[in-house]
Short mmCIF file of C-alpha atoms in Angstrom, two decimals:
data_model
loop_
_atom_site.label_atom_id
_atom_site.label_comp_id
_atom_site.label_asym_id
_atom_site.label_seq_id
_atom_site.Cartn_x
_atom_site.Cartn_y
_atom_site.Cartn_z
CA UNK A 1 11.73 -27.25 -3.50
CA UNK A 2 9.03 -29.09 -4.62
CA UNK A 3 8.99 -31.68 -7.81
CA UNK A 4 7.46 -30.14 -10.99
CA UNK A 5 5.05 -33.27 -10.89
CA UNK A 6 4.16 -32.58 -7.50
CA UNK A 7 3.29 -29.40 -7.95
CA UNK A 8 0.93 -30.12 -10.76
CA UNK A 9 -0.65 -32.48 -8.54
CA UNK A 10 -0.45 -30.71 -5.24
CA UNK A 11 0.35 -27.04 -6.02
CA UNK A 12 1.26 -24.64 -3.50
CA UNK A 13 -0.44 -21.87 -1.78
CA UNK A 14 2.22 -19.08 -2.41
CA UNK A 15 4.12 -19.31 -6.29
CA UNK A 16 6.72 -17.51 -7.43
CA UNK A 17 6.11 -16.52 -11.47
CA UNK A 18 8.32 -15.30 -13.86
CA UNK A 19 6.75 -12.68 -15.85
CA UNK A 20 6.80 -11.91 -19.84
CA UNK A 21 8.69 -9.07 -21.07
CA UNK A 22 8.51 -7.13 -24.00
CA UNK A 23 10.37 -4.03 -26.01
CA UNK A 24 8.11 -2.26 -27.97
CA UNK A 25 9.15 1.00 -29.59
CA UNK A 26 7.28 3.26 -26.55
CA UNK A 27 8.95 1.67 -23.88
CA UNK A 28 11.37 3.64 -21.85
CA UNK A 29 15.15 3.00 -22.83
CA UNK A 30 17.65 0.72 -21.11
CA UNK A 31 17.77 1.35 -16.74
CA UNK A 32 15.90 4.60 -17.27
CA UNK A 33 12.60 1.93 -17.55
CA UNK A 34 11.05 0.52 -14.41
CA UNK A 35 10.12 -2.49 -16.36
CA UNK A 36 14.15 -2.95 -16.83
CA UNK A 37 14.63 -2.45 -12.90
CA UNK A 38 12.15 -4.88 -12.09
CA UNK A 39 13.05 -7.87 -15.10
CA UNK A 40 16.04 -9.19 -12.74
CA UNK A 41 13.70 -10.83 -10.12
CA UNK A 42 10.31 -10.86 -12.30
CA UNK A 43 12.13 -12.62 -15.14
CA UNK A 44 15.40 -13.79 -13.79
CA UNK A 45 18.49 -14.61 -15.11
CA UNK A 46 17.71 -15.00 -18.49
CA UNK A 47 17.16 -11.06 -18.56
CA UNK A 48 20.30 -9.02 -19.77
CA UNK A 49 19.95 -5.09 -19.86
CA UNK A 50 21.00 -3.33 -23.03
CA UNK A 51 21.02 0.34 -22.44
CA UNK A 52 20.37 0.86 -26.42
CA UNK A 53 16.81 -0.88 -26.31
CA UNK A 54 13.25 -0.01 -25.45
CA UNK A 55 11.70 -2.20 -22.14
CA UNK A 56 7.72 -1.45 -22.34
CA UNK A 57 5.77 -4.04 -20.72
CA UNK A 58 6.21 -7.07 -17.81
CA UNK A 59 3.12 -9.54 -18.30
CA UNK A 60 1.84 -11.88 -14.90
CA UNK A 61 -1.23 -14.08 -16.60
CA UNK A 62 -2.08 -16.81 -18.88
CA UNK A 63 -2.79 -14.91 -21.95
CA UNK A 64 -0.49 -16.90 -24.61
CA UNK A 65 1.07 -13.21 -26.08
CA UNK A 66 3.35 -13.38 -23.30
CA UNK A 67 2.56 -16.30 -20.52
CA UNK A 68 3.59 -16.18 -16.90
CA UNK A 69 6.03 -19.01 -15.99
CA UNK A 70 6.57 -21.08 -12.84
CA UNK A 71 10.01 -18.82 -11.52
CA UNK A 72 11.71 -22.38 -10.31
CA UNK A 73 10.53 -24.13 -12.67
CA UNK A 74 10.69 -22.54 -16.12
CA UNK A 75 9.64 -25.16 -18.21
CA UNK A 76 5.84 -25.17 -16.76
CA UNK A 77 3.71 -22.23 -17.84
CA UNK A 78 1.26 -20.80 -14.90
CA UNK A 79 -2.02 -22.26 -17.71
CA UNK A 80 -0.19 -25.18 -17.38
CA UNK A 81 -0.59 -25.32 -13.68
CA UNK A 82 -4.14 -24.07 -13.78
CA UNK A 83 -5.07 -26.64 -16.49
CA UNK A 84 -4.10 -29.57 -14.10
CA UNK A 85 -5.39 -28.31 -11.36
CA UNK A 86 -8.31 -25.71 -12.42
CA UNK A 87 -10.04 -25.99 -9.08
CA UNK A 88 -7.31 -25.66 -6.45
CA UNK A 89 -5.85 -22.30 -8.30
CA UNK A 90 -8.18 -20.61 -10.09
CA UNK A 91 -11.52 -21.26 -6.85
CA UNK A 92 -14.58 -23.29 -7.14
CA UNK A 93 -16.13 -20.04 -7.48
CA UNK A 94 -14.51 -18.69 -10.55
CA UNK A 95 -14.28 -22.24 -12.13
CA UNK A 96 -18.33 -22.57 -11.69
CA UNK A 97 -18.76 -18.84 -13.25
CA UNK A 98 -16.65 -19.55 -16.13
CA UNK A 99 -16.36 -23.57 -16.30
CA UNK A 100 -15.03 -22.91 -20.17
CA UNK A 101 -11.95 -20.82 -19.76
CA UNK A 102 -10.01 -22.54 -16.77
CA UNK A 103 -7.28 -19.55 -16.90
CA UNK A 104 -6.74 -16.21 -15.08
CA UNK A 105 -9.83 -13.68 -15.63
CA UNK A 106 -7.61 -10.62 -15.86
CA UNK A 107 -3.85 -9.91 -17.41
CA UNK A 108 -1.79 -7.85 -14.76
CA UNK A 109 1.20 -5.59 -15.77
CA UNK A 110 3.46 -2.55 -15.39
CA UNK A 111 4.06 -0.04 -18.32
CA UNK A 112 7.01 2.13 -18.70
CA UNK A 113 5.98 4.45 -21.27
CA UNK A 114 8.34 6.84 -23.10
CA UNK A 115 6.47 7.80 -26.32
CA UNK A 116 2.70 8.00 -27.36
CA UNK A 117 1.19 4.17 -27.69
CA UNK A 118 -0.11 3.78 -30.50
CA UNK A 119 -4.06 5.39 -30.89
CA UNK A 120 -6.62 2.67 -30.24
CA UNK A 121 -9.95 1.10 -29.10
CA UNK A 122 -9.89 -2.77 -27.77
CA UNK A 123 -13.07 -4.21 -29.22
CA UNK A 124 -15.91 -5.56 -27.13
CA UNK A 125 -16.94 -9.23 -26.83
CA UNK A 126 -19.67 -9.57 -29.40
CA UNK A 127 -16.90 -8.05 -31.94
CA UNK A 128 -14.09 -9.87 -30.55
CA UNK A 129 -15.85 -12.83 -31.56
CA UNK A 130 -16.41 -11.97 -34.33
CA UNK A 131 -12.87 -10.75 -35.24
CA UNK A 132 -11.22 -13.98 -33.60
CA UNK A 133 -14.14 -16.02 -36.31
CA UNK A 134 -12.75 -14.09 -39.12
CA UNK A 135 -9.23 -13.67 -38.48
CA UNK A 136 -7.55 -15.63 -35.36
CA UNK A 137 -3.83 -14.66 -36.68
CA UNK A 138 -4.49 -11.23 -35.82
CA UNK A 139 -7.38 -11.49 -33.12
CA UNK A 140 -5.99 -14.04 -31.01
CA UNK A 141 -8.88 -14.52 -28.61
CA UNK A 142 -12.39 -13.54 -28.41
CA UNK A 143 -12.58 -11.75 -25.50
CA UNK A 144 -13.28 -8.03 -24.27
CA UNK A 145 -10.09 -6.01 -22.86
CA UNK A 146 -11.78 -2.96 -20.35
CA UNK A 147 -8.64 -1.95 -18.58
CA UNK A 148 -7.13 0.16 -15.84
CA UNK A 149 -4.53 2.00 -15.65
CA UNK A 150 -2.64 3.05 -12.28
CA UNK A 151 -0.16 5.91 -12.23
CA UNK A 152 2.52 4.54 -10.10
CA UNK A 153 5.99 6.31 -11.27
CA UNK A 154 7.70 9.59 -9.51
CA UNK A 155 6.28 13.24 -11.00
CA UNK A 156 7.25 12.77 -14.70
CA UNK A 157 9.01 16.74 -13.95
CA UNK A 158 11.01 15.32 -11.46
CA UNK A 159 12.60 12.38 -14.05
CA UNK A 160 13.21 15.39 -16.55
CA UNK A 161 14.96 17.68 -13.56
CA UNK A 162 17.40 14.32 -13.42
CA UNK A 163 17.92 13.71 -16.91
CA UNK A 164 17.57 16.99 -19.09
CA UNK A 165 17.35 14.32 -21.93
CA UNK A 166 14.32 12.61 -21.03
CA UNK A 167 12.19 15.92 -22.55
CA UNK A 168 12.63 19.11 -23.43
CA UNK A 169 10.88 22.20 -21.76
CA UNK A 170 9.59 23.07 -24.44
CA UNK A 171 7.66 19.92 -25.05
CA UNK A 172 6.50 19.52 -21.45
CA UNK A 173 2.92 20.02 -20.88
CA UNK A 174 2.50 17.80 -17.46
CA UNK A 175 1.27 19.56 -13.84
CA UNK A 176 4.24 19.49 -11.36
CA UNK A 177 2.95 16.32 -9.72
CA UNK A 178 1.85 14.31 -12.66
CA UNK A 179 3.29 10.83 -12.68
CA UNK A 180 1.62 10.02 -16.03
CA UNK A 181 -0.07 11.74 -19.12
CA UNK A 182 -2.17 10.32 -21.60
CA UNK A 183 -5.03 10.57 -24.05
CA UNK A 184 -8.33 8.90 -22.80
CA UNK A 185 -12.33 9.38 -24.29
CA UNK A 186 -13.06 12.70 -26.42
CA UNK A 187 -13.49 15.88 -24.95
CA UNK A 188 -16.74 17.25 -24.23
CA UNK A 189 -17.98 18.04 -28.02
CA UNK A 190 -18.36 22.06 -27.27
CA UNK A 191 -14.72 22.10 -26.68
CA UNK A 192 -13.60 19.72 -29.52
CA UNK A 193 -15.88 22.26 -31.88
CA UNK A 194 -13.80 25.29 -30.11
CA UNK A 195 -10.35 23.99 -31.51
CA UNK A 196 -12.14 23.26 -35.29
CA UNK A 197 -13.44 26.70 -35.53
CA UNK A 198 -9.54 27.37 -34.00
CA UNK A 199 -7.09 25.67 -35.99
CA UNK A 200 -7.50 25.81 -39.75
CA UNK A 201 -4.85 22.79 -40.17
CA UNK A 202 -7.29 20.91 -38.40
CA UNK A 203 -10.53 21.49 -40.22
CA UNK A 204 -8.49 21.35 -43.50
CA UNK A 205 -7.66 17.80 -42.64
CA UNK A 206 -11.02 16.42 -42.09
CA UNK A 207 -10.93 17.26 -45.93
CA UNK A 208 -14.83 17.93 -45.83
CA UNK A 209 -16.15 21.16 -45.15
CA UNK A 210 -19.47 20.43 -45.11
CA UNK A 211 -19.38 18.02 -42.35
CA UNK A 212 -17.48 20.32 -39.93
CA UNK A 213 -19.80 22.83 -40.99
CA UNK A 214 -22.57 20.50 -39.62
CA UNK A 215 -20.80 19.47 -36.99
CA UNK A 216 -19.96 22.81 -35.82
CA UNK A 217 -23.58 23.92 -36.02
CA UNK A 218 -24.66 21.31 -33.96
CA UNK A 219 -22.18 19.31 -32.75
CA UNK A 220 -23.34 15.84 -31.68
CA UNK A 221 -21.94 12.37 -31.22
CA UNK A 222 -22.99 10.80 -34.58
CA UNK A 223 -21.18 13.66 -36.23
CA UNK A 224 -18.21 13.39 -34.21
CA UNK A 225 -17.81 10.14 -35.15
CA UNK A 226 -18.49 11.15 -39.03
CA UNK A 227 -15.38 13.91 -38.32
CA UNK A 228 -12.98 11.83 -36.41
CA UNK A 229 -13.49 9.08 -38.76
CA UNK A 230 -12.51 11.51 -42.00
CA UNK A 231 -9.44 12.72 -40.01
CA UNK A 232 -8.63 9.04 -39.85
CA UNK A 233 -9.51 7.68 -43.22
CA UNK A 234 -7.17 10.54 -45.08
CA UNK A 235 -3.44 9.96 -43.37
CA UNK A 236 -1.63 10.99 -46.33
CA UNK A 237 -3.99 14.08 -47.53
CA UNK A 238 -3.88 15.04 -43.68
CA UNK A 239 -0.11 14.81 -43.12
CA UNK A 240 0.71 18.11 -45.27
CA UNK A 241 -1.41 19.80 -42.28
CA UNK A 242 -0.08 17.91 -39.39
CA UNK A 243 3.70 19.22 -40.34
CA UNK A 244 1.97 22.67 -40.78
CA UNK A 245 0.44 23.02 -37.74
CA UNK A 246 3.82 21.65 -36.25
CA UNK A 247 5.93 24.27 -37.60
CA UNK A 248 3.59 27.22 -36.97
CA UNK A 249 3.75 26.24 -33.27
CA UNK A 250 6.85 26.10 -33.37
CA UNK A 251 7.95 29.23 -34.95
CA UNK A 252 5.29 30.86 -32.37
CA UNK A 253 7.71 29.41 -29.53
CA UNK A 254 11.03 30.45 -31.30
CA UNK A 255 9.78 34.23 -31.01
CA UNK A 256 8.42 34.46 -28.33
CA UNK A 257 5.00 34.16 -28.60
CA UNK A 258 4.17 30.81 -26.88
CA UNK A 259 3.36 27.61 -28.11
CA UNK A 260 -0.69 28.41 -27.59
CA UNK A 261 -0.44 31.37 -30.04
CA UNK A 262 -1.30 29.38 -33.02
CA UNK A 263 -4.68 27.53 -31.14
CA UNK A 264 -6.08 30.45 -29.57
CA UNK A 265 -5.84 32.14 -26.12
CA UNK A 266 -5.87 30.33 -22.58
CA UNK A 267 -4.15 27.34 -20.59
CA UNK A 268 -6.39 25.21 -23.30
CA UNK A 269 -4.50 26.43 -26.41
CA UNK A 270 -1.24 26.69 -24.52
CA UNK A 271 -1.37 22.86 -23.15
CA UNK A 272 -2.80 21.87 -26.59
CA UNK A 273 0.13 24.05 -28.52
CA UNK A 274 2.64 22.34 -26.67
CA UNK A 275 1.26 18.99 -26.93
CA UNK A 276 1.48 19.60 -30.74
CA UNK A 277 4.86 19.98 -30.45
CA UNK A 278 5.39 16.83 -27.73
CA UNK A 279 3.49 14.34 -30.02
CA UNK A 280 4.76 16.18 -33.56
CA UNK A 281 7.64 15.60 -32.23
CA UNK A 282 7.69 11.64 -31.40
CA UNK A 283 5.35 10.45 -34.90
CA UNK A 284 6.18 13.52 -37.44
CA UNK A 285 3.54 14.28 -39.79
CA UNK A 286 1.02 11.73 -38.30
CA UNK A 287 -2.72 12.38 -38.13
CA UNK A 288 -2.67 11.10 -34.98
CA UNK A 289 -1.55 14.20 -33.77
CA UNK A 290 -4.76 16.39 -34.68
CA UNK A 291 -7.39 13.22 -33.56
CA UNK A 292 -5.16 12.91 -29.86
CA UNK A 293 -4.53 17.20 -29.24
CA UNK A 294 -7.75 18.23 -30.54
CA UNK A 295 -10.34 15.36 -30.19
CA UNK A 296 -9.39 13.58 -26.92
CA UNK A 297 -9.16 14.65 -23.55
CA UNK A 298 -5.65 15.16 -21.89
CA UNK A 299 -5.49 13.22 -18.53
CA UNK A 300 -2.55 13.81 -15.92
CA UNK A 301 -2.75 11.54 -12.88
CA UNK A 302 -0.80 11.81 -9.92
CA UNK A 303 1.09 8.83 -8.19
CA UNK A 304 -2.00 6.33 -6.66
CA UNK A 305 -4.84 8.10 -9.17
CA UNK A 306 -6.45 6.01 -11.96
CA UNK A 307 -8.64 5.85 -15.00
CA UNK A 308 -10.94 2.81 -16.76
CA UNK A 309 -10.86 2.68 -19.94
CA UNK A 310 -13.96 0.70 -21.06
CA UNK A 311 -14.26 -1.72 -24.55
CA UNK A 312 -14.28 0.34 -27.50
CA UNK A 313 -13.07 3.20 -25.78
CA UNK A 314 -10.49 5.56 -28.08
CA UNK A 315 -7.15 6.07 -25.88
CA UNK A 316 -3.13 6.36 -26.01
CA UNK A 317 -1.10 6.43 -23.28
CA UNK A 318 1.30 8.91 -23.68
CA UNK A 319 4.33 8.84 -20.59
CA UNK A 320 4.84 7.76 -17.57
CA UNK A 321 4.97 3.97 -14.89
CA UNK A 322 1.85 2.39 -14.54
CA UNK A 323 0.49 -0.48 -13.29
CA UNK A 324 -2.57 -2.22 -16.16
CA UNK A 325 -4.86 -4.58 -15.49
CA UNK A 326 -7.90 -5.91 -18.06
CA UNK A 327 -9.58 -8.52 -18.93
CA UNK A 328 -7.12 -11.46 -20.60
CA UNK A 329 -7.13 -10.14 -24.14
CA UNK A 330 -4.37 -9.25 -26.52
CA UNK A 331 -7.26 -7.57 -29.18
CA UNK A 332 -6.28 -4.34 -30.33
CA UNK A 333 -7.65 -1.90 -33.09
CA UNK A 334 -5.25 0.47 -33.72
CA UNK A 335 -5.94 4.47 -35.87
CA UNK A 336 -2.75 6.12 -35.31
CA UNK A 337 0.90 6.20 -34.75
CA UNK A 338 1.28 2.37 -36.15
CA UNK A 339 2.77 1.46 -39.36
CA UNK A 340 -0.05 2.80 -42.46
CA UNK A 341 -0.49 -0.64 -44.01
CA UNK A 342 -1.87 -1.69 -40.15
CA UNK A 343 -3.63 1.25 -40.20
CA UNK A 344 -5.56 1.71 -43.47
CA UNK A 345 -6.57 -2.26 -42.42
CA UNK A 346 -8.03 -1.70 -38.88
CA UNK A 347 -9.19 2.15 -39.47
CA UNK A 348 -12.70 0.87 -40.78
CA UNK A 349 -13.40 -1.48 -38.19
CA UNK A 350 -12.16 0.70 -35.70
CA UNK A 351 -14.57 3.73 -36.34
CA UNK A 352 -17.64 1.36 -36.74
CA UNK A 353 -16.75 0.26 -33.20
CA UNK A 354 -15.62 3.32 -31.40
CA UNK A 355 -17.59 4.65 -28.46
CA UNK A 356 -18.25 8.17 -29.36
CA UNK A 357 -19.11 9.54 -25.56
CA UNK A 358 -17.47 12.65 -25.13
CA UNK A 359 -17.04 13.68 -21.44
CA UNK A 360 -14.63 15.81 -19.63
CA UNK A 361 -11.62 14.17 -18.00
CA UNK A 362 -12.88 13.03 -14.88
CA UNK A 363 -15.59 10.72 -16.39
CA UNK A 364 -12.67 8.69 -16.83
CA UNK A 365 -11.25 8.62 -13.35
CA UNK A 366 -11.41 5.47 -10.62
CA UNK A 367 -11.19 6.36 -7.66
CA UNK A 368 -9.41 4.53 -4.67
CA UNK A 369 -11.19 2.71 -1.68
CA UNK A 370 -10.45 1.28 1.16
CA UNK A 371 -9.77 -2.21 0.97
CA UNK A 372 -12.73 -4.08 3.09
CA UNK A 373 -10.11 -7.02 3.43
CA UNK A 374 -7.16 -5.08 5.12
CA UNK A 375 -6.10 -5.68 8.18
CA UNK A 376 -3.88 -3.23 8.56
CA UNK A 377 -5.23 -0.08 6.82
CA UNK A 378 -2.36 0.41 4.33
CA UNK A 379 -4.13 -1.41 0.92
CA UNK A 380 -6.27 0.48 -1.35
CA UNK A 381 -8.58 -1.09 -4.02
CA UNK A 382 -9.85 0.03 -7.67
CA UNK A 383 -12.90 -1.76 -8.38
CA UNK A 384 -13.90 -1.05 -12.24
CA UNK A 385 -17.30 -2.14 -12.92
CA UNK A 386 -16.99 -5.40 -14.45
CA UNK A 387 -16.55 -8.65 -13.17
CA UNK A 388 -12.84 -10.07 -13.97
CA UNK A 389 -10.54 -7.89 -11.32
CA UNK A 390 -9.89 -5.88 -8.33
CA UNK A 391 -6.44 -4.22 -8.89
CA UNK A 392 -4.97 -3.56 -4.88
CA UNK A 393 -2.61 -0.97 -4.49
CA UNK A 394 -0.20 -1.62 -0.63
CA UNK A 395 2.15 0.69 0.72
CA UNK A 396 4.43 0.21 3.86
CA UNK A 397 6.95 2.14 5.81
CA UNK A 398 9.28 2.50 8.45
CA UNK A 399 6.53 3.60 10.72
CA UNK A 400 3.73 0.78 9.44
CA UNK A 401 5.73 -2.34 8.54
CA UNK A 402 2.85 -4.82 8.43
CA UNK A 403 -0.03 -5.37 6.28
CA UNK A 404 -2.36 -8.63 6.21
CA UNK A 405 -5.40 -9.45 4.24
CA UNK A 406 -7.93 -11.96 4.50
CA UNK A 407 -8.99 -14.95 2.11
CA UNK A 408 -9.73 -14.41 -1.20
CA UNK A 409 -12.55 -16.65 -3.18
CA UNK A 410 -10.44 -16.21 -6.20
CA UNK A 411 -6.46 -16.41 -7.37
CA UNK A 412 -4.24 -13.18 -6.66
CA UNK A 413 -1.04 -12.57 -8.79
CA UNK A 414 1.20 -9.29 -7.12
CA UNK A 415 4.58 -8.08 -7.99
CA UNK A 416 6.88 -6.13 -5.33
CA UNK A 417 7.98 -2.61 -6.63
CA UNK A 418 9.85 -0.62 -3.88
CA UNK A 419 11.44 -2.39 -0.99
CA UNK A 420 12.05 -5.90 0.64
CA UNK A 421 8.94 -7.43 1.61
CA UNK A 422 8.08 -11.00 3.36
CA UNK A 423 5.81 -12.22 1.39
CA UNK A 424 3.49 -15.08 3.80
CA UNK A 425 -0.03 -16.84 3.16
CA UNK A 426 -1.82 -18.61 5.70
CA UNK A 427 -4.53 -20.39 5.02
CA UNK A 428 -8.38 -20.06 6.04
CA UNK A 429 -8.28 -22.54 9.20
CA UNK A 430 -4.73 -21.21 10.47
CA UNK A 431 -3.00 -18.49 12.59
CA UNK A 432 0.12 -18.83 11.71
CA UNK A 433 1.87 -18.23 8.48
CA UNK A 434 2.23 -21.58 6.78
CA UNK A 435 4.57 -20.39 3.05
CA UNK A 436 6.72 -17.66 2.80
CA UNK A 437 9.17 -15.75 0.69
CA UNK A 438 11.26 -12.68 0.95
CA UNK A 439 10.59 -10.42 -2.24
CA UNK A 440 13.14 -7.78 -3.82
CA UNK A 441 11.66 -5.32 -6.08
CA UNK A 442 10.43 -7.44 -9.36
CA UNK A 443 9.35 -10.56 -7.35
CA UNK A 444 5.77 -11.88 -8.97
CA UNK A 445 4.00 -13.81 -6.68
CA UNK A 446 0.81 -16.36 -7.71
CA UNK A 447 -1.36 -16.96 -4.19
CA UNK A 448 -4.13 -19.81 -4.33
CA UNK A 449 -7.74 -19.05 -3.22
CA UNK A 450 -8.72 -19.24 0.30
CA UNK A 451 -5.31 -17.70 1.53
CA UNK A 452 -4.82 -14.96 3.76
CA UNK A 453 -1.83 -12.80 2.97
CA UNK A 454 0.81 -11.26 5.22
CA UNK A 455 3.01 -8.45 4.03
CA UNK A 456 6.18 -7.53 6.28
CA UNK A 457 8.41 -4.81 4.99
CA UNK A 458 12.26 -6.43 6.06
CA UNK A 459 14.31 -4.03 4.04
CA UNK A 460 14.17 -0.08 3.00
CA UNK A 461 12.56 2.90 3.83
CA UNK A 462 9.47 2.29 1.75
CA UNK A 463 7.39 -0.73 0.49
CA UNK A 464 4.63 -1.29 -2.31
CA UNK A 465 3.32 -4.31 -3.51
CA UNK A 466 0.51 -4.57 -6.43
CA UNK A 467 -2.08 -7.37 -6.70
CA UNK A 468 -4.56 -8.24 -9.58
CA UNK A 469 -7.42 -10.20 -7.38
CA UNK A 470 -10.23 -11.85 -8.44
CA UNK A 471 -13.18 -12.78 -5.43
CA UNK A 472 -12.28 -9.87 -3.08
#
């Protein structure tokens, strides 16, 4: 093993990290959370499972909210690394585009999601900066945070056909193959002004009936953002409503009549009845509720599918294992199911900023290519359009073993999540493999520009491997 010094000085081409946990409130409890199954390797043996406690998030970057580590040698964060040696880690390339921020371009992680994240828009750059100017305790950096999100989890009915306890029937809204749920954008704004003219709790809540009026008349963005910002604004007047609506649902199921009884008629009402009930459930009496079920657009992905969620774009993730990637930020706005005091502070800002386009679903979705790099056909890449990332996506097998990839300009940070895998890197001039590790599930692995990668599955049935690239 190499010196700490050294490898400041001289660092090499394949790095083992330790990655950044965390345990907020919506993270999946004790083993039942894939970031829990993965913290023995990514964080190592500082991590000690309690069953009793939430595991949401593993973080592989530089942002200083939770900082990747050197894995052997704990002491030196990855920045630190970087920071010495900007050139040889991060690529002349990336240092020349961005000779001011000598750190990773993107924050990679997995989710584990149990319970609704809290509702919320990340702010783009010109307001980052000028949130960071005003208040750096709370806006740590002044950067944008577009993001992706990769469903990469088992069907969510599946987890709830092994543990009755992880959701209730009656409070299960997903397809049969949906590894994750969430809310992303608004719905189209003819169907948001179907469930207004539906759902008297709803309209009541806004508190102004001359602005749904308008809005149902002629529905139009500007309104919408007039309505969702009065559903927002009143928490407190709004919550008698929210517990309404929740109990009239619920009563509808008790008898008989279906949890879409009290919306109106169709798999629309029926999904949105028992989301009511899934989310009423989880933050009781929060207006969240009515702006998620009513305003937003429910998206179910199966395993491999995506979404990009652009700056200022209203979303909350609601259940499921995914894999996140965005620009390195940590600024969040938050609306709804968050404490009120964080709330009533952010709520202002947040509506001034919010995007109000209001699309169906599938304006949302990022779809999979091939990856032009792959040698071996078994890597698929997500290319949102911005600059910062490329999140790749391989799977192996007993059948296809081997997967290779050629140089990247930029740095590449990937975490093993099924399997064994030989992890090698050769560099640009060379045949042969010149580092190596073998990776358990959890292993986070930092590769230097102008490496080729090799990945060998040595152990299981099944492999997968995620990188966060940048120059690919």
């Amino acid at each position: 093993m190499a010196s700490p010094g050294s490898i400041l000085v001289s660092p090499p081409n394949l790095i083992r990290l330790k990655a950044a946990p965390n345990n907020y409130e919506w993270g999946k409890i004790g083993r039942a959370s894939l970031v829990s199954q993965l913290a023995p390797n990514a964080v190592g043996p500082d991590f000690k499972l309690d069953e009793s406690k939430p595991y949401s998030e593993l973080w592989m970057g530089t942002h200083p909210h939770g900082p990747a580590h050197l894995f052997d040698s704990p002491s030196i964060p990855l920045q630190r690394l970087i920071t010495a040696s900007p050139t040889p880690t991060l690529g002349g390339l990336l240092v020349e585009k961005w000779p001011q921020s000598q750190q990773l371009p993107f924050l990679f992680k997995i989710l584990s999601i149990q319970k609704a994240l809290p509702l919320q828009i990340h702010p783009d750059k010109r307001l980052a900066e000028e949130l960071h100017a005003e208040d750096p305790a709370a806006f740590a950096d002044d950067n944008h945070k577009p993001e992706i999100a990769v469903a990469i989890g088992p069907p969510l009915r599946t987890l709830r056909d092994r543990d009755p306890g992880a959701g209730a029937a009656l409070v299960c809204a997903e397809d049969q193959d949906a590894a994750f749920t969430g809310f992303v954008g608004f719905r189209p704004l003819a169907a948001i002004r179907t469930f207004l003219l539906a759902v008297p709790e709803l309209w009541r809540a806004v508190g102004d009936d001359a602005l749904v009026d308008s809005f149902i008349t002629i529905p139009s963005p500007a309104l919408l953002r007039r309505v969702f910002g009065a559903l927002l604004t009143r928490p407190d007047g709004a919550e008698a409503e929210v517990r309404a609506l929740y109990k009239r649902v619920r009563e509808n199921v008790v008898v008989g009549r279906g949890a879409g009884a009290a919306i109106g008629r169709g798999e629309d009402a029926e999904e949105a009845g028992r989301l009511v009930l899934k989310v009423g459930e989880q933050y009781p009496g929060d207006v969240g509720m009515l702006a998620c079920v009513f305003c937003m657009n429910y998206v179910k992905l199966k395993k491999g599918e995506a979404v990009y969620i652009g700056a200022d774009e209203v979303h909350a993730y609601l259940e499921g294992d995914i894999v996140e990637c965005m620009a390195t930020s940590d600024n969040v706005l938050n609306a709804g199911f968050v404490d009120p005091a964080e709330r009533r502070a952010q709520v202002p800002t947040f509506i001034r900023a919010l995007s109000c386009t209001a699309r169906p679903a599938s304006h949302w979705a990022l779809p999979a290519e091939p990856y032009a790099h792959s040698r071996g056909d078994r890597t698929r890449a997500y290319r949102p359009p911005l600059e910062e990332f490329v999140v790749l996506g391989t799977t192996l097998s007993a059948a296809v073993r081997e997967e290779r990839f050629g140089p990247a300009r930029g740095p590449m940070v990937g975490i093993v999540v099924k399997g064994t895998v030989r992890v090698a890197t050769n560099a640009q001039a060379k045949e042969e493999d010149d580092e190596e590790m073998r990776a358990a599930p959890g292993t986070v692995v930092f590769v230097r520009p102008g490496n080729g990668v090799q990945m060998e599955l040595v152990e299981g049935e099944e492999g997968e491997v995620w990188w966060a690239a940048w120059g690919v």
